[in-house]
Amino acid sequence: MEIIRKNKTKMKLWKINDYNPEISLLGGHNFFWKRINENEYISFHNEGGIYLYKSKGFWRAELLYGFLDIENYFQLDIDYDAILSTLSKDIVFKKPVSELRGLKLTSQPFFDVLISFIISSNNNINRIRKSVLDITKNYGAKQKNKIIDINNFPAPEKISNITAEELKEKTGVGYRAGYLTNSAKLFIKDKDDIINYKEDILVEKLKEFPGVGDKVADCVAIYSGRAQTFSPMDRWATKILYDVYDVDFKKYKDARKWWKMKFGKNASYAGQFLFEYYRRR
DNA sequence: ATGCAGGGTTCGC
DNA sequence: GCGAACCCTGCA
């Protein structure tokens, strides 16, 4: 991969090949990006702000503040072509892959994914995004940078110190407010332990957090880059798998096994293409 | 206008 | 293991 270094500032620029920010960053798996215009995006994660912009036909990313690992965040080590060509052997993926080419997953900071997907339960994408933004505006800190005025998402300590009543009043997260503050507290206590787990063990640990069931646990594990062999079973996935593959799972764990058996290491990408394709119909 | 679904989870039985 | 309740809002 190409790394461009500006001589004076030592700023690292990363080239993001074969990328579609619109469907990758403003869809249903990442709620921490602001679109400035069609050629510029900025993230407001607690751990860092990435500036993504199109220049001379290529998407490039640089860190504006904080300490995010951009190579890890954009999963620059994966073989995207190999994933797509493997999936495309299945007729089901012909249209999703051709129409949504450039859709990629991100490995987001663990806590940010945890909070945003606790908000996601029995909720819709527009409202999830709005709630995340409300939390950021109310409790984040201004991050000085050369592009745009922006707050970052608050740290676990910050959220743990808000009362559920206040959070509910200011952000519209509703009955999930208590889940959020208590999960933040538990995260502070358990973070050194939990971030070392992966895949099936991680999702079981994640269910100890209030507001986290099987589906949200899958989202946190996958969208933080700690699981690849399954895909979250929400209303959409359940319907899609029933309609397309004629499968219907009695137990959630059976769904995890099915994804792994059917798609192996590509399961999370498989699910993401199906979800983003069918929810746009 | 009123009813319902939205990337589910919790609680009580 | 099953069903109801849940904040709120856009859209039919």
PDB file of N, CA, C and O (backbone and C1' of nucleotides) in Angstrom, chain A residues 28 125 175 213 234 272, chain B residues 5-10:
ATOM      1  N   GLY A  28     -25.537   1.587   7.709  1.00  0.00           N
ATOM      2  CA  GLY A  28     -26.058   1.062   8.965  1.00  0.00           C
ATOM      3  C   GLY A  28     -25.034   0.470   9.908  1.00  0.00           C
ATOM      4  O   GLY A  28     -25.411  -0.161  10.895  1.00  0.00           O
ATOM      5  N   ILE A 125     -32.250   3.831  11.685  1.00  0.00           N
ATOM      6  CA  ILE A 125     -30.912   4.349  11.405  1.00  0.00           C
ATOM      7  C   ILE A 125     -30.838   5.874  11.534  1.00  0.00           C
ATOM      8  O   ILE A 125     -29.883   6.400  12.104  1.00  0.00           O
ATOM      9  N   TYR A 175     -35.563   5.160  26.717  1.00  0.00           N
ATOM     10  CA  TYR A 175     -35.375   4.197  27.811  1.00  0.00           C
ATOM     11  C   TYR A 175     -33.991   3.564  27.797  1.00  0.00           C
ATOM     12  O   TYR A 175     -33.614   2.873  28.740  1.00  0.00           O
ATOM     13  N   GLY A 213     -27.884  -7.616  23.735  1.00  0.00           N
ATOM     14  CA  GLY A 213     -28.313  -9.000  23.546  1.00  0.00           C
ATOM     15  C   GLY A 213     -27.470  -9.629  22.453  1.00  0.00           C
ATOM     16  O   GLY A 213     -26.404  -9.109  22.102  1.00  0.00           O
ATOM     17  N   ASP A 234     -30.694  -9.317  12.490  1.00  0.00           N
ATOM     18  CA  ASP A 234     -31.746  -8.368  12.820  1.00  0.00           C
ATOM     19  C   ASP A 234     -33.008  -8.741  12.024  1.00  0.00           C
ATOM     20  O   ASP A 234     -33.077  -9.802  11.435  1.00  0.00           O
ATOM     21  N   GLN A 272     -23.173  -7.821   5.296  1.00  0.00           N
ATOM     22  CA  GLN A 272     -23.227  -6.375   5.074  1.00  0.00           C
ATOM     23  C   GLN A 272     -23.732  -6.034   3.683  1.00  0.00           C
ATOM     24  O   GLN A 272     -24.541  -5.126   3.501  1.00  0.00           O
TER      25      GLN A 272
ATOM     26  P    DA B   5     -46.033  -3.127  12.331  1.00  0.00           P
ATOM     27  O5'  DA B   5     -44.568  -2.871  11.773  1.00  0.00           O
ATOM     28  C5'  DA B   5     -44.398  -2.252  10.501  1.00  0.00           C
ATOM     29  C4'  DA B   5     -43.133  -1.413  10.500  1.00  0.00           C
ATOM     30  C3'  DA B   5     -41.904  -2.127  11.066  1.00  0.00           C
ATOM     31  O3'  DA B   5     -40.796  -1.864  10.229  1.00  0.00           O
ATOM     32  C1'  DA B   5     -42.238  -0.093  12.221  1.00  0.00           C
ATOM     33  P    DG B   6     -39.519  -2.762  10.264  1.00  0.00           P
ATOM     34  O5'  DG B   6     -38.418  -1.719  10.713  1.00  0.00           O
ATOM     35  C5'  DG B   6     -38.251  -0.523   9.965  1.00  0.00           C
ATOM     36  C4'  DG B   6     -37.504   0.483  10.804  1.00  0.00           C
ATOM     37  C3'  DG B   6     -36.244  -0.074  11.483  1.00  0.00           C
ATOM     38  O3'  DG B   6     -35.204   0.890  11.386  1.00  0.00           O
ATOM     39  C1'  DG B   6     -37.635   0.928  13.086  1.00  0.00           C
ATOM     40  P    DG B   7     -33.958   0.599  10.423  1.00  0.00           P
ATOM     41  O5'  DG B   7     -33.203  -0.682  10.954  1.00  0.00           O
ATOM     42  C5'  DG B   7     -32.752  -0.753  12.301  1.00  0.00           C
ATOM     43  C4'  DG B   7     -32.321  -2.183  12.596  1.00  0.00           C
ATOM     44  C3'  DG B   7     -31.707  -2.418  13.978  1.00  0.00           C
ATOM     45  O3'  DG B   7     -31.980  -3.735  14.397  1.00  0.00           O
ATOM     46  C1'  DG B   7     -30.130  -2.918  12.383  1.00  0.00           C
ATOM     47  P    DG B   8     -33.565  -4.080  14.929  1.00  0.00           P
ATOM     48  O5'  DG B   8     -33.251  -4.313  16.471  1.00  0.00           O
ATOM     49  C5'  DG B   8     -32.676  -5.563  16.897  1.00  0.00           C
ATOM     50  C4'  DG B   8     -32.256  -5.376  18.330  1.00  0.00           C
ATOM     51  C3'  DG B   8     -31.939  -6.671  19.063  1.00  0.00           C
ATOM     52  O3'  DG B   8     -30.915  -6.401  20.003  1.00  0.00           O
ATOM     53  C1'  DG B   8     -33.883  -5.678  20.002  1.00  0.00           C
ATOM     54  P    DT B   9     -30.456  -7.513  21.057  1.00  0.00           P
ATOM     55  O5'  DT B   9     -31.152  -6.995  22.397  1.00  0.00           O
ATOM     56  C5'  DT B   9     -30.807  -5.703  22.875  1.00  0.00           C
ATOM     57  C4'  DT B   9     -31.464  -5.463  24.212  1.00  0.00           C
ATOM     58  C3'  DT B   9     -31.267  -6.594  25.224  1.00  0.00           C
ATOM     59  O3'  DT B   9     -30.823  -6.045  26.450  1.00  0.00           O
ATOM     60  C1'  DT B   9     -33.583  -6.118  24.944  1.00  0.00           C
ATOM     61  P    DT B  10     -30.536  -6.945  27.742  1.00  0.00           P
ATOM     62  O5'  DT B  10     -31.820  -6.644  28.651  1.00  0.00           O
ATOM     63  C5'  DT B  10     -32.260  -5.310  28.805  1.00  0.00           C
ATOM     64  C4'  DT B  10     -33.582  -5.273  29.544  1.00  0.00           C
ATOM     65  C3'  DT B  10     -33.647  -6.192  30.767  1.00  0.00           C
ATOM     66  O3'  DT B  10     -34.164  -5.445  31.852  1.00  0.00           O
ATOM     67  C1'  DT B  10     -35.480  -6.609  29.330  1.00  0.00           C
TER      68       DT B  10
END
